[in-house]
Short mmCIF file of C-alpha atoms and ligand atoms in Angstrom, two decimals:
data_model
loop_
_atom_site.label_atom_id
_atom_site.label_comp_id
_atom_site.label_asym_id
_atom_site.label_seq_id
_atom_site.Cartn_x
_atom_site.Cartn_y
_atom_site.Cartn_z
CA UNK A 26 -72.48 144.25 120.14
CA UNK A 27 -72.46 147.94 119.48
CA UNK A 28 -70.26 149.06 116.60
CA UNK A 29 -68.03 151.89 117.67
CA UNK A 30 -65.70 152.70 114.81
CA UNK A 31 -67.94 155.35 113.24
CA UNK A 32 -66.38 154.87 109.83
CA UNK A 33 -67.01 151.33 108.59
CA UNK A 34 -64.55 151.73 105.73
CA UNK A 35 -61.89 152.66 108.26
CA UNK A 36 -62.59 149.44 110.16
CA UNK A 37 -62.51 147.26 107.06
CA UNK A 38 -59.12 148.65 106.10
CA UNK A 39 -57.56 147.54 109.40
CA UNK A 40 -56.86 144.12 108.05
CA UNK A 41 -53.97 143.18 110.21
CA UNK A 42 -53.72 143.04 113.94
CA UNK A 43 -51.08 145.73 114.35
CA UNK A 44 -53.09 148.31 112.43
CA UNK A 45 -56.30 147.36 114.20
CA UNK A 46 -54.68 147.68 117.61
CA UNK A 47 -53.13 151.01 116.62
CA UNK A 48 -56.45 152.40 115.40
CA UNK A 49 -58.16 151.33 118.64
CA UNK A 50 -55.63 153.20 120.80
CA UNK A 51 -54.59 150.12 122.77
CA UNK A 52 -51.74 150.73 125.23
CA UNK A 53 -50.31 148.64 128.06
CA UNK A 54 -53.16 148.43 130.57
CA UNK A 55 -50.98 147.15 133.41
CA UNK A 56 -49.50 150.54 134.26
CA UNK A 57 -46.74 151.26 131.76
CA UNK A 58 -48.93 152.53 128.90
CA UNK A 59 -46.56 151.53 126.13
CA UNK A 60 -48.40 151.66 122.77
CA UNK A 61 -49.28 148.03 122.08
CA UNK A 62 -49.11 148.19 118.27
CA UNK A 63 -45.38 148.93 118.53
CA UNK A 64 -44.86 145.89 120.76
CA UNK A 65 -46.81 143.61 118.44
CA UNK A 66 -44.85 144.62 115.36
CA UNK A 67 -42.24 141.90 115.78
CA UNK A 68 -41.69 138.12 115.69
CA UNK A 69 -40.88 136.19 118.87
CA UNK A 70 -41.00 132.71 120.35
CA UNK A 71 -43.10 133.49 123.46
CA UNK A 72 -46.28 135.48 123.88
CA UNK A 73 -46.88 135.84 127.62
CA UNK A 74 -50.07 137.21 129.15
CA UNK A 75 -49.34 138.89 132.45
CA UNK A 76 -52.25 138.24 134.81
CA UNK A 77 -50.04 138.11 137.87
CA UNK A 78 -51.20 141.30 139.59
CA UNK A 79 -47.72 142.42 140.51
CA UNK A 80 -48.55 144.54 143.55
CA UNK A 81 -50.45 143.43 146.64
CA UNK A 82 -54.15 144.30 147.16
CA UNK A 83 -55.00 144.88 143.49
CA UNK A 84 -58.00 142.83 142.36
CA UNK A 85 -58.42 143.65 138.68
CA UNK A 86 -56.52 140.87 136.87
CA UNK A 87 -58.24 138.20 138.94
CA UNK A 88 -61.64 139.59 138.04
CA UNK A 89 -60.81 139.74 134.35
CA UNK A 90 -59.51 136.15 134.31
CA UNK A 91 -62.52 134.60 136.00
CA UNK A 92 -65.04 136.73 134.11
CA UNK A 93 -63.59 136.73 130.61
CA UNK A 94 -61.64 133.45 130.54
CA UNK A 95 -63.14 132.26 127.27
CA UNK A 96 -62.57 135.62 125.57
CA UNK A 97 -58.96 135.78 126.79
CA UNK A 98 -58.20 132.23 125.66
CA UNK A 99 -59.82 132.93 122.27
CA UNK A 100 -57.74 136.09 121.72
CA UNK A 101 -54.33 134.82 122.82
CA UNK A 102 -53.80 132.57 119.75
CA UNK A 103 -54.74 135.45 117.44
CA UNK A 104 -51.99 137.58 118.99
CA UNK A 105 -49.64 134.59 119.12
CA UNK A 106 -50.16 133.90 115.41
CA UNK A 107 -49.45 137.52 114.53
CA UNK A 108 -46.21 137.35 116.56
CA UNK A 109 -45.24 133.95 115.15
CA UNK A 110 -45.03 132.77 118.77
CA UNK A 111 -44.90 129.00 119.19
CA UNK A 112 -45.49 129.32 122.96
CA UNK A 113 -48.58 131.15 124.24
CA UNK A 114 -48.62 131.41 128.02
CA UNK A 115 -51.01 132.94 130.54
CA UNK A 116 -49.15 133.55 133.81
CA UNK A 117 -50.92 134.13 137.12
CA UNK A 118 -50.41 133.31 140.77
CA UNK A 119 -50.85 129.68 141.80
CA UNK A 120 -53.30 130.73 144.52
CA UNK A 121 -55.78 132.11 142.00
CA UNK A 122 -57.63 128.80 141.98
CA UNK A 123 -60.96 129.98 140.55
CA UNK A 124 -59.25 131.94 137.82
CA UNK A 125 -56.93 129.08 136.87
CA UNK A 126 -59.89 126.69 136.75
CA UNK A 127 -61.83 129.08 134.50
CA UNK A 128 -58.89 129.51 132.14
CA UNK A 129 -58.15 125.79 132.05
CA UNK A 130 -61.77 125.05 131.23
CA UNK A 131 -61.66 127.62 128.41
CA UNK A 132 -58.47 126.07 127.05
CA UNK A 133 -60.00 122.59 127.21
CA UNK A 134 -63.22 123.70 125.55
CA UNK A 135 -61.42 125.48 122.73
CA UNK A 136 -58.76 122.82 122.25
CA UNK A 137 -56.16 125.58 122.00
CA UNK A 138 -52.48 125.22 122.85
CA UNK A 139 -52.47 128.07 125.38
CA UNK A 140 -50.44 127.17 128.49
CA UNK A 141 -51.34 128.26 132.03
CA UNK A 142 -48.27 129.11 134.13
CA UNK A 143 -48.80 129.40 137.92
CA UNK A 144 -46.33 131.46 139.96
CA UNK A 145 -45.57 131.63 143.67
CA UNK A 146 -46.80 134.59 145.73
CA UNK A 147 -43.91 137.03 145.78
CA UNK A 148 -43.24 140.61 144.86
CA UNK A 149 -42.63 141.63 142.08
CA UNK A 150 -43.82 138.44 140.34
CA UNK A 151 -45.57 140.56 137.71
CA UNK A 152 -42.52 142.66 136.88
CA UNK A 153 -42.05 142.00 133.16
CA UNK A 154 -38.42 140.93 133.45
CA UNK A 155 -38.96 138.81 136.54
CA UNK A 156 -41.94 137.16 134.85
CA UNK A 157 -39.93 136.33 131.73
CA UNK A 158 -37.24 134.78 133.94
CA UNK A 159 -39.83 132.65 135.69
CA UNK A 160 -41.58 131.48 132.52
CA UNK A 161 -38.64 131.02 130.14
CA UNK A 162 -35.53 130.90 132.34
CA UNK A 163 -34.09 133.76 130.26
CA UNK A 164 -32.84 137.08 131.61
CA UNK A 165 -33.66 140.21 129.63
CA UNK A 166 -30.39 142.14 129.11
CA UNK A 167 -29.79 145.24 131.25
CA UNK A 168 -32.09 148.01 130.03
CA UNK A 169 -33.14 145.69 127.21
CA UNK A 170 -36.50 144.63 125.84
CA UNK A 171 -38.41 141.35 126.23
CA UNK A 172 -38.04 140.86 122.47
CA UNK A 173 -34.24 140.66 123.04
CA UNK A 174 -34.93 137.23 124.54
CA UNK A 175 -37.74 136.25 122.18
CA UNK A 176 -40.71 137.42 124.24
CA UNK A 177 -43.64 139.81 124.12
CA UNK A 178 -45.57 140.36 127.34
CA UNK A 179 -49.03 141.95 127.52
CA UNK A 180 -51.20 142.53 130.54
CA UNK A 181 -54.47 140.59 130.58
CA UNK A 182 -56.40 143.87 130.39
CA UNK A 183 -54.49 144.72 127.23
CA UNK A 184 -55.47 141.36 125.74
CA UNK A 185 -59.13 142.14 126.38
CA UNK A 186 -58.70 145.56 124.79
CA UNK A 187 -57.23 143.80 121.75
CA UNK A 188 -60.25 141.48 121.72
CA UNK A 189 -62.47 144.58 121.64
CA UNK A 190 -60.35 146.13 118.89
CA UNK A 191 -60.80 143.00 116.77
CA UNK A 192 -64.55 143.51 117.11
CA UNK A 193 -64.27 147.15 116.10
CA UNK A 194 -64.32 148.78 119.52
CA UNK A 195 -61.57 151.18 120.59
CA UNK A 196 -60.43 151.63 124.19
CA UNK A 197 -63.02 153.70 126.03
CA UNK A 198 -63.37 152.10 129.45
CA UNK A 199 -61.37 150.70 132.31
CA UNK A 200 -61.77 148.03 134.96
CA UNK A 201 -60.27 148.96 138.31
CA UNK A 202 -60.45 148.03 141.97
CA UNK A 203 -60.85 150.45 144.89
CA UNK A 204 -59.31 149.11 148.10
CA UNK A 205 -58.17 150.23 151.55
CA UNK A 206 -60.17 152.38 153.97
CA UNK A 207 -63.47 151.78 152.22
CA UNK A 208 -66.76 150.24 153.28
CA UNK A 209 -66.37 147.60 150.63
CA UNK A 210 -63.57 146.66 148.26
CA UNK A 211 -65.16 147.25 144.87
CA UNK A 212 -64.47 146.42 141.26
CA UNK A 213 -65.62 149.15 138.88
CA UNK A 214 -66.01 149.44 135.13
CA UNK A 215 -65.83 153.13 134.24
CA UNK A 216 -65.50 155.37 131.21
CA UNK A 217 -62.00 156.83 130.74
CA UNK A 218 -61.72 160.33 132.16
CA UNK A 219 -64.09 159.80 135.10
CA UNK A 220 -62.86 161.65 138.22
CA UNK A 221 -60.92 159.37 140.55
CA UNK A 222 -62.89 160.73 143.53
CA UNK A 223 -66.15 159.47 142.00
CA UNK A 224 -64.65 155.98 142.07
CA UNK A 225 -63.59 156.45 145.69
CA UNK A 226 -67.09 157.65 146.57
CA UNK A 227 -68.57 154.49 145.02
CA UNK A 228 -66.56 152.37 147.45
CA UNK A 229 -67.66 154.41 150.47
CA UNK A 230 -64.56 155.86 152.14
CA UNK A 231 -64.57 155.20 155.88
CA UNK A 232 -62.51 158.25 156.76
CA UNK A 233 -62.57 161.84 155.54
CA UNK A 234 -58.86 162.58 155.94
CA UNK A 235 -57.57 160.17 153.31
CA UNK A 236 -54.90 160.26 150.65
CA UNK A 237 -54.72 158.06 147.55
CA UNK A 238 -52.38 155.82 145.65
CA UNK A 239 -53.17 155.21 142.00
CA UNK A 240 -51.83 151.70 141.38
CA UNK A 241 -50.19 149.54 144.02
CA UNK A 242 -48.50 150.46 147.29
CA UNK A 243 -44.96 149.86 146.02
CA UNK A 244 -44.85 151.74 142.74
CA UNK A 245 -48.17 153.57 142.53
CA UNK A 246 -48.58 157.33 142.16
CA UNK A 247 -49.33 158.98 145.47
CA UNK A 248 -51.89 161.79 145.68
CA UNK A 249 -51.83 163.55 149.04
CA UNK A 250 -52.91 167.02 148.02
CA UNK A 251 -56.70 167.55 147.87
CA UNK A 252 -56.50 169.55 144.65
CA UNK A 253 -54.42 166.85 142.95
CA UNK A 254 -57.02 164.27 144.02
CA UNK A 255 -59.87 166.39 142.63
CA UNK A 256 -58.11 166.79 139.31
CA UNK A 257 -57.08 163.14 138.89
CA UNK A 258 -59.03 161.09 136.37
CA UNK A 259 -59.02 157.44 135.38
CA UNK A 260 -56.82 156.72 132.36
CA UNK A 261 -56.00 153.65 130.29
CA UNK A 262 -53.39 152.64 132.87
CA UNK A 263 -55.34 153.09 136.13
CA UNK A 264 -55.92 149.59 137.48
CA UNK A 265 -56.39 150.30 141.16
CA UNK A 266 -57.10 153.08 143.64
CA UNK A 267 -55.91 152.73 147.25
CA UNK A 268 -57.59 154.82 149.92
CA UNK A 269 -55.39 155.20 153.00
CA UNK A 270 -55.20 157.47 156.04
CA UNK A 271 -53.22 160.57 155.17
CA UNK A 272 -50.74 159.80 157.98
CA UNK A 273 -50.07 156.25 156.70
CA UNK A 274 -46.46 155.05 156.76
CA UNK A 275 -46.27 154.93 152.94
CA UNK A 276 -47.01 158.66 152.60
CA UNK A 277 -44.61 159.58 155.40
CA UNK A 278 -41.87 157.50 153.83
CA UNK A 279 -42.34 159.07 150.40
CA UNK A 280 -42.38 162.58 151.85
CA UNK A 281 -38.88 162.31 153.35
CA UNK A 282 -36.66 164.96 151.74
CA UNK A 283 -33.77 163.66 149.65
CA UNK A 284 -31.24 165.48 151.84
CA UNK A 285 -32.53 163.61 154.90
CA UNK A 286 -32.28 160.33 153.01
CA UNK A 287 -28.70 161.08 151.99
CA UNK A 288 -27.75 162.04 155.53
CA UNK A 289 -29.32 158.87 156.93
CA UNK A 290 -27.50 156.81 154.32
CA UNK A 291 -24.11 158.28 155.19
CA UNK A 292 -24.61 157.69 158.90
CA UNK A 293 -26.62 154.47 159.12
CA UNK A 294 -25.91 152.05 156.27
CA UNK A 295 -24.43 148.96 157.89
CA UNK A 296 -23.54 147.28 154.58
CA UNK A 297 -25.60 144.23 155.38
CA UNK A 298 -26.25 143.73 151.63
CA UNK A 299 -29.92 142.86 152.12
CA UNK A 300 -30.90 145.49 149.54
CA UNK A 301 -28.70 143.76 146.97
CA UNK A 302 -29.56 140.16 147.82
CA UNK A 303 -33.30 140.82 147.60
CA UNK A 304 -33.12 143.11 144.56
CA UNK A 305 -35.11 141.55 141.69
CA UNK A 306 -32.77 143.02 139.09
CA UNK A 307 -29.70 141.65 140.88
CA UNK A 308 -31.44 138.27 141.10
CA UNK A 309 -31.89 138.01 137.33
CA UNK A 310 -28.21 138.77 136.87
CA UNK A 311 -28.07 142.50 136.30
CA UNK A 312 -25.22 144.64 137.61
CA UNK A 313 -27.36 146.15 140.37
CA UNK A 314 -25.78 146.31 143.80
CA UNK A 315 -27.55 149.05 145.73
CA UNK A 316 -25.42 148.44 148.82
CA UNK A 317 -22.37 149.69 146.90
CA UNK A 318 -24.18 152.81 145.72
CA UNK A 319 -25.20 153.44 149.34
CA UNK A 320 -21.67 152.81 150.62
CA UNK A 321 -20.13 155.30 148.23
CA UNK A 322 -22.72 158.03 148.61
CA UNK A 323 -20.69 159.97 151.23
CA UNK A 324 -18.08 160.92 148.60
CA UNK A 325 -20.39 161.38 145.64
CA UNK A 326 -20.05 165.18 145.55
CA UNK A 327 -16.27 164.94 145.52
CA UNK A 328 -16.05 162.64 142.49
CA UNK A 329 -15.28 164.83 139.49
CA UNK A 330 -13.98 162.20 137.10
CA UNK A 331 -16.79 160.58 135.06
CA UNK A 332 -15.04 157.25 134.78
CA UNK A 333 -14.74 156.99 138.52
CA UNK A 334 -18.35 158.13 138.94
CA UNK A 335 -19.44 155.37 136.60
CA UNK A 336 -17.43 152.80 138.54
CA UNK A 337 -18.91 153.86 141.87
CA UNK A 338 -22.49 154.62 140.87
CA UNK A 339 -23.17 153.13 137.43
CA UNK A 340 -25.23 150.27 138.90
CA UNK A 341 -28.03 152.72 139.67
CA UNK A 342 -28.83 152.87 135.94
CA UNK A 343 -30.24 149.33 136.19
CA UNK A 344 -32.68 150.09 139.01
CA UNK A 345 -36.35 149.58 138.04
CA UNK A 346 -37.64 151.43 141.14
CA UNK A 347 -39.58 148.40 142.40
CA UNK A 348 -39.03 149.49 146.01
CA UNK A 349 -38.07 146.09 147.51
CA UNK A 350 -34.88 147.57 148.96
CA UNK A 351 -36.61 150.58 150.48
CA UNK A 352 -39.89 149.12 151.72
CA UNK A 353 -38.87 145.57 152.63
CA UNK A 354 -35.18 144.69 152.62
CA UNK A 355 -33.35 147.40 154.52
CA UNK A 356 -33.23 146.75 158.29
CA UNK A 357 -32.19 150.37 158.87
CA UNK A 358 -35.16 151.93 157.11
CA UNK A 359 -32.98 153.51 154.42
CA UNK A 360 -34.07 154.27 150.86
CA UNK A 361 -31.74 152.84 148.19
CA UNK A 362 -34.51 153.35 145.61
CA UNK A 363 -34.62 157.11 146.19
CA UNK A 364 -30.82 157.28 146.16
CA UNK A 365 -30.77 155.37 142.86
CA UNK A 366 -33.36 157.74 141.41
CA UNK A 367 -31.13 160.65 142.41
CA UNK A 368 -28.01 158.99 140.95
CA UNK A 369 -29.83 158.23 137.68
CA UNK A 370 -30.48 161.96 137.35
CA UNK A 371 -26.82 162.70 138.04
CA UNK A 372 -25.71 160.14 135.40
CA UNK A 373 -27.92 161.96 132.89
CA UNK A 374 -26.60 165.38 133.96
CA UNK A 375 -23.02 164.17 133.51
CA UNK A 376 -23.96 162.48 130.20
CA UNK A 377 -22.60 159.16 131.46
CA UNK A 378 -23.89 156.06 129.66
CA UNK A 379 -23.55 152.97 131.82
CA UNK A 380 -22.53 149.92 129.73
CA UNK A 381 -25.08 147.13 129.33
CA UNK A 382 -24.37 143.51 130.08
CA UNK A 383 -26.08 141.56 127.27
CA UNK A 384 -25.42 138.19 128.93
CA UNK A 385 -27.26 138.43 132.22
CA UNK A 386 -27.75 135.12 134.06
CA UNK A 387 -29.96 134.35 137.04
CA UNK A 388 -28.00 134.27 140.31
CA UNK A 389 -27.77 131.15 142.42
CA UNK A 390 -30.25 131.18 145.34
CA UNK A 391 -32.44 133.78 143.58
CA UNK A 392 -35.49 131.58 144.10
CA UNK A 393 -34.86 131.41 147.85
CA UNK A 394 -34.61 135.19 148.15
CA UNK A 395 -37.97 136.25 146.84
CA UNK A 396 -40.01 138.75 148.85
CA UNK A 397 -43.15 136.93 150.14
CA UNK A 398 -46.27 138.99 149.42
CA UNK A 399 -47.88 138.48 152.82
CA UNK A 400 -44.71 139.53 154.65
CA UNK A 401 -44.46 142.58 152.43
CA UNK A 402 -48.08 143.48 153.19
CA UNK A 403 -47.35 143.24 156.92
CA UNK A 404 -44.23 145.38 156.56
CA UNK A 405 -46.25 148.01 154.72
CA UNK A 406 -48.90 148.06 157.48
CA UNK A 407 -51.61 146.96 155.05
CA UNK A 408 -52.64 143.63 156.57
CA UNK A 409 -56.10 144.88 157.58
CA UNK A 410 -56.92 145.57 153.94
CA UNK A 411 -55.48 142.35 152.55
CA UNK A 412 -57.59 139.46 151.24
CA UNK A 413 -60.81 141.49 150.81
CA UNK A 414 -62.15 140.55 147.43
CA UNK A 415 -64.92 142.34 145.53
CA UNK A 416 -67.96 140.22 144.82
CA UNK A 417 -69.21 141.94 141.70
CA UNK A 418 -68.37 144.63 139.20
CA UNK A 419 -70.32 147.91 139.06
CA UNK A 420 -70.62 150.41 136.24
CA UNK A 421 -70.41 154.13 137.00
CA UNK A 422 -71.79 156.91 134.85
CA UNK A 423 -70.30 160.36 135.43
CA UNK A 424 -71.85 163.72 134.51
CA UNK A 425 -68.64 164.71 132.77
CA UNK A 426 -65.24 163.30 131.90
CA UNK A 427 -61.86 164.85 131.25
CA UNK A 428 -59.95 162.69 128.78
CA UNK A 429 -56.18 163.33 128.78
CA UNK A 430 -54.36 163.23 125.43
CA UNK A 431 -51.36 161.60 127.05
CA UNK A 432 -52.31 158.28 128.63
CA UNK A 433 -49.34 156.44 127.21
CA UNK A 434 -45.57 156.49 126.83
CA UNK A 435 -44.60 158.79 123.94
CA UNK A 436 -46.00 161.97 122.48
CA UNK A 437 -49.49 163.22 123.41
CA UNK A 438 -52.20 162.67 120.82
CA UNK A 439 -53.36 165.69 118.81
CA UNK A 440 -56.97 166.93 119.19
CA UNK A 441 -59.27 166.42 116.22
CA UNK A 442 -62.40 167.75 117.97
CA UNK A 443 -63.13 171.24 119.24
CA UNK A 444 -65.37 172.80 121.89
CA UNK A 445 -69.01 172.51 120.92
CA UNK A 446 -68.63 169.30 118.92
CA UNK A 447 -70.99 166.46 119.70
CA UNK A 448 -69.18 163.14 120.10
CA UNK A 449 -70.20 159.50 120.27
CA UNK A 450 -68.55 156.96 122.52
CA UNK A 451 -65.70 155.44 120.52
CA UNK A 452 -65.29 158.40 118.19
CA UNK A 453 -61.72 159.63 117.65
CA UNK A 454 -61.01 162.58 119.94
CA UNK A 455 -57.27 162.99 119.43
CA UNK A 456 -55.09 161.30 116.81
CA UNK A 457 -51.74 159.67 117.57
CA UNK A 458 -48.84 162.07 116.92
CA UNK A 459 -45.94 161.20 114.61
CA UNK A 460 -43.62 158.64 116.20
CA UNK A 461 -44.46 156.88 119.47
CA UNK A 462 -48.01 157.84 120.41
CA UNK A 463 -51.57 156.47 120.59
CA UNK A 464 -55.07 157.41 119.49
CA UNK A 465 -57.51 158.68 122.11
CA UNK A 466 -61.27 158.12 121.72
CA UNK A 467 -64.25 159.60 123.45
CA UNK A 468 -65.39 157.38 126.32
CA UNK A 469 -68.96 158.75 126.37
CA UNK A 470 -71.72 160.20 124.25
CA UNK A 471 -71.80 163.95 124.87
CA UNK A 472 -70.66 167.41 123.92
CA UNK A 473 -67.07 168.64 124.07
CA UNK A 474 -67.01 171.59 126.47
CA UNK A 475 -63.32 172.42 126.41
CA UNK A 476 -60.17 171.31 124.60
CA UNK A 477 -56.75 172.16 126.05
CA UNK A 478 -53.25 170.94 125.26
CA UNK A 479 -53.74 168.36 128.02
CA UNK A 480 -57.10 166.90 127.05
CA UNK A 481 -60.80 167.35 126.41
CA UNK A 482 -63.67 167.89 128.85
CA UNK A 483 -66.92 166.29 127.71
CA UNK A 484 -70.35 166.84 129.23
CA UNK A 485 -72.13 163.50 129.08
CA UNK A 486 -75.58 163.28 127.55
CA UNK A 487 -78.44 163.31 130.03
CA UNK A 488 -79.03 159.76 128.93
CA UNK A 489 -75.70 158.61 130.22
CA UNK A 490 -73.44 155.89 128.97
CA UNK A 491 -71.49 153.60 131.27
CA UNK A 492 -68.20 152.07 130.22
CA UNK A 493 -69.85 149.02 128.70
CA UNK A 494 -72.52 150.98 126.90
CA UNK A 495 -75.44 150.32 129.24
CA UNK A 496 -77.65 153.37 128.99
CA UNK A 497 -78.89 154.80 132.26
CA UNK A 498 -81.47 157.54 132.11
CA UNK A 499 -80.98 160.48 134.50
CA UNK A 500 -78.99 160.75 137.80
CA UNK A 501 -76.51 158.38 139.23
CA UNK A 502 -76.65 154.64 139.08
S1 SF4 B 9 -30.04 147.01 153.26
FE1 SF4 B 9 -29.86 149.07 154.11
S2 SF4 B 9 -28.27 148.92 155.66
FE2 SF4 B 9 -28.11 147.06 154.38
S3 SF4 B 9 -26.60 147.60 152.81
FE3 SF4 B 9 -28.60 148.10 151.97
S4 SF4 B 9 -28.94 150.25 152.49
FE4 SF4 B 9 -27.26 149.53 153.76
S1 SF4 B 10 -35.71 149.68 143.75
FE1 SF4 B 10 -34.17 148.61 144.96
S2 SF4 B 10 -34.72 146.48 144.85
FE2 SF4 B 10 -35.80 147.51 143.18
S3 SF4 B 10 -34.46 147.36 141.39
FE3 SF4 B 10 -33.94 149.28 142.42
S4 SF4 B 10 -32.27 148.74 143.79
FE4 SF4 B 10 -33.25 146.83 143.19
#
């Protein structure tokens, strides 16, 4: 395999996993982008690999599991040993039969003690806290960390990035699916910084008037403006691109002004409690009762006393914005998630700190109140795109990339290259800042054309590199 740390001495000095992962710029690949070396710098009982594919229609985790089963199973004990974890678990949906078979075969062949944990189809099965509850029976405290209950959770893509790091390769590429209004659902392997629209083009959009969601339909980032779509690039956390008609329900729902949402809440909430009963945070025992926040909204402006405000609205601090209440539970079409987002801002403005319950316990009947994925898909008007699986993975090779310096939670990395510099794929482009941050590496061979505070634009060499290093001479693949 190609060696990508340019400085061999540098690689040799990364003797322990945490330093190696830090040098390679590994961050949570499942969407959060939390720097992985920080997560791994602890001791816990459970190391859980999240291959659940939390949101409907995403295809990436499945592909990784069936394609790289042996590599995943080989890497998990390395991470588990570093964490001192006695339980090493790969969690994925029970219906992923091919993927489970591939992982089980890899476990059998290696004789490792990695456990495979199948979950039911529900949303949000891949939410970190819900997953921990399912696997361990423990509830993470309100606004707490998995390590508070003896767990570290990493996405399966992150595990593969760690496997690369152990072999001296930093994070330079990304696997992602493109789904929705496309000729064919595709799985792509692309260099970081490739324009999102090039990925869409590769799938063959069936309509011209489309808008995009980066990620899943429930929590993904919506791009409805053409300019925003043109500027968007694939980062370390882009696992899926959804192509949908611009007038799709999901875009209309998200575009509703907050004032309209508040007015609808005051006039139409029937206090049925469905938003609370189906809320994943309420189910694991957190103080999260959106129906009460909705009930009290009419007098929110009149509440001057912070203690009373906390009593009426403090629950909103525990909302994880999963969207179950807004896009599935509420029979009146109201938006508790958006109201909670608004209240969270008000709590910050008023400098109110909601207390945390450290002893959360799963509620009775929680298992009977899960949101079934297929019903959610129907509710979201996505059934016609559901169950279309890509057959193979394709590499794309762009003419240029724009690599953002902030692809992670924390401070942006600091440029170490300037315009005019030639760079190799895997060479350090921007170094992690002090504190929480992550290294950023060039995803291609080429020449840096421009460096801004936001990132670096690189013109790829005529002999282009794809994300896995396959050289393609001239034009497009
Ligand atoms: S589900 Fe809707 S109508 Fe029912 S309590 Fe919640 S916000 Fe009100
Ligand atoms: S978005 Fe709704 S369902 Fe999800 S955690 Fe917040 S209140 Fe609960």
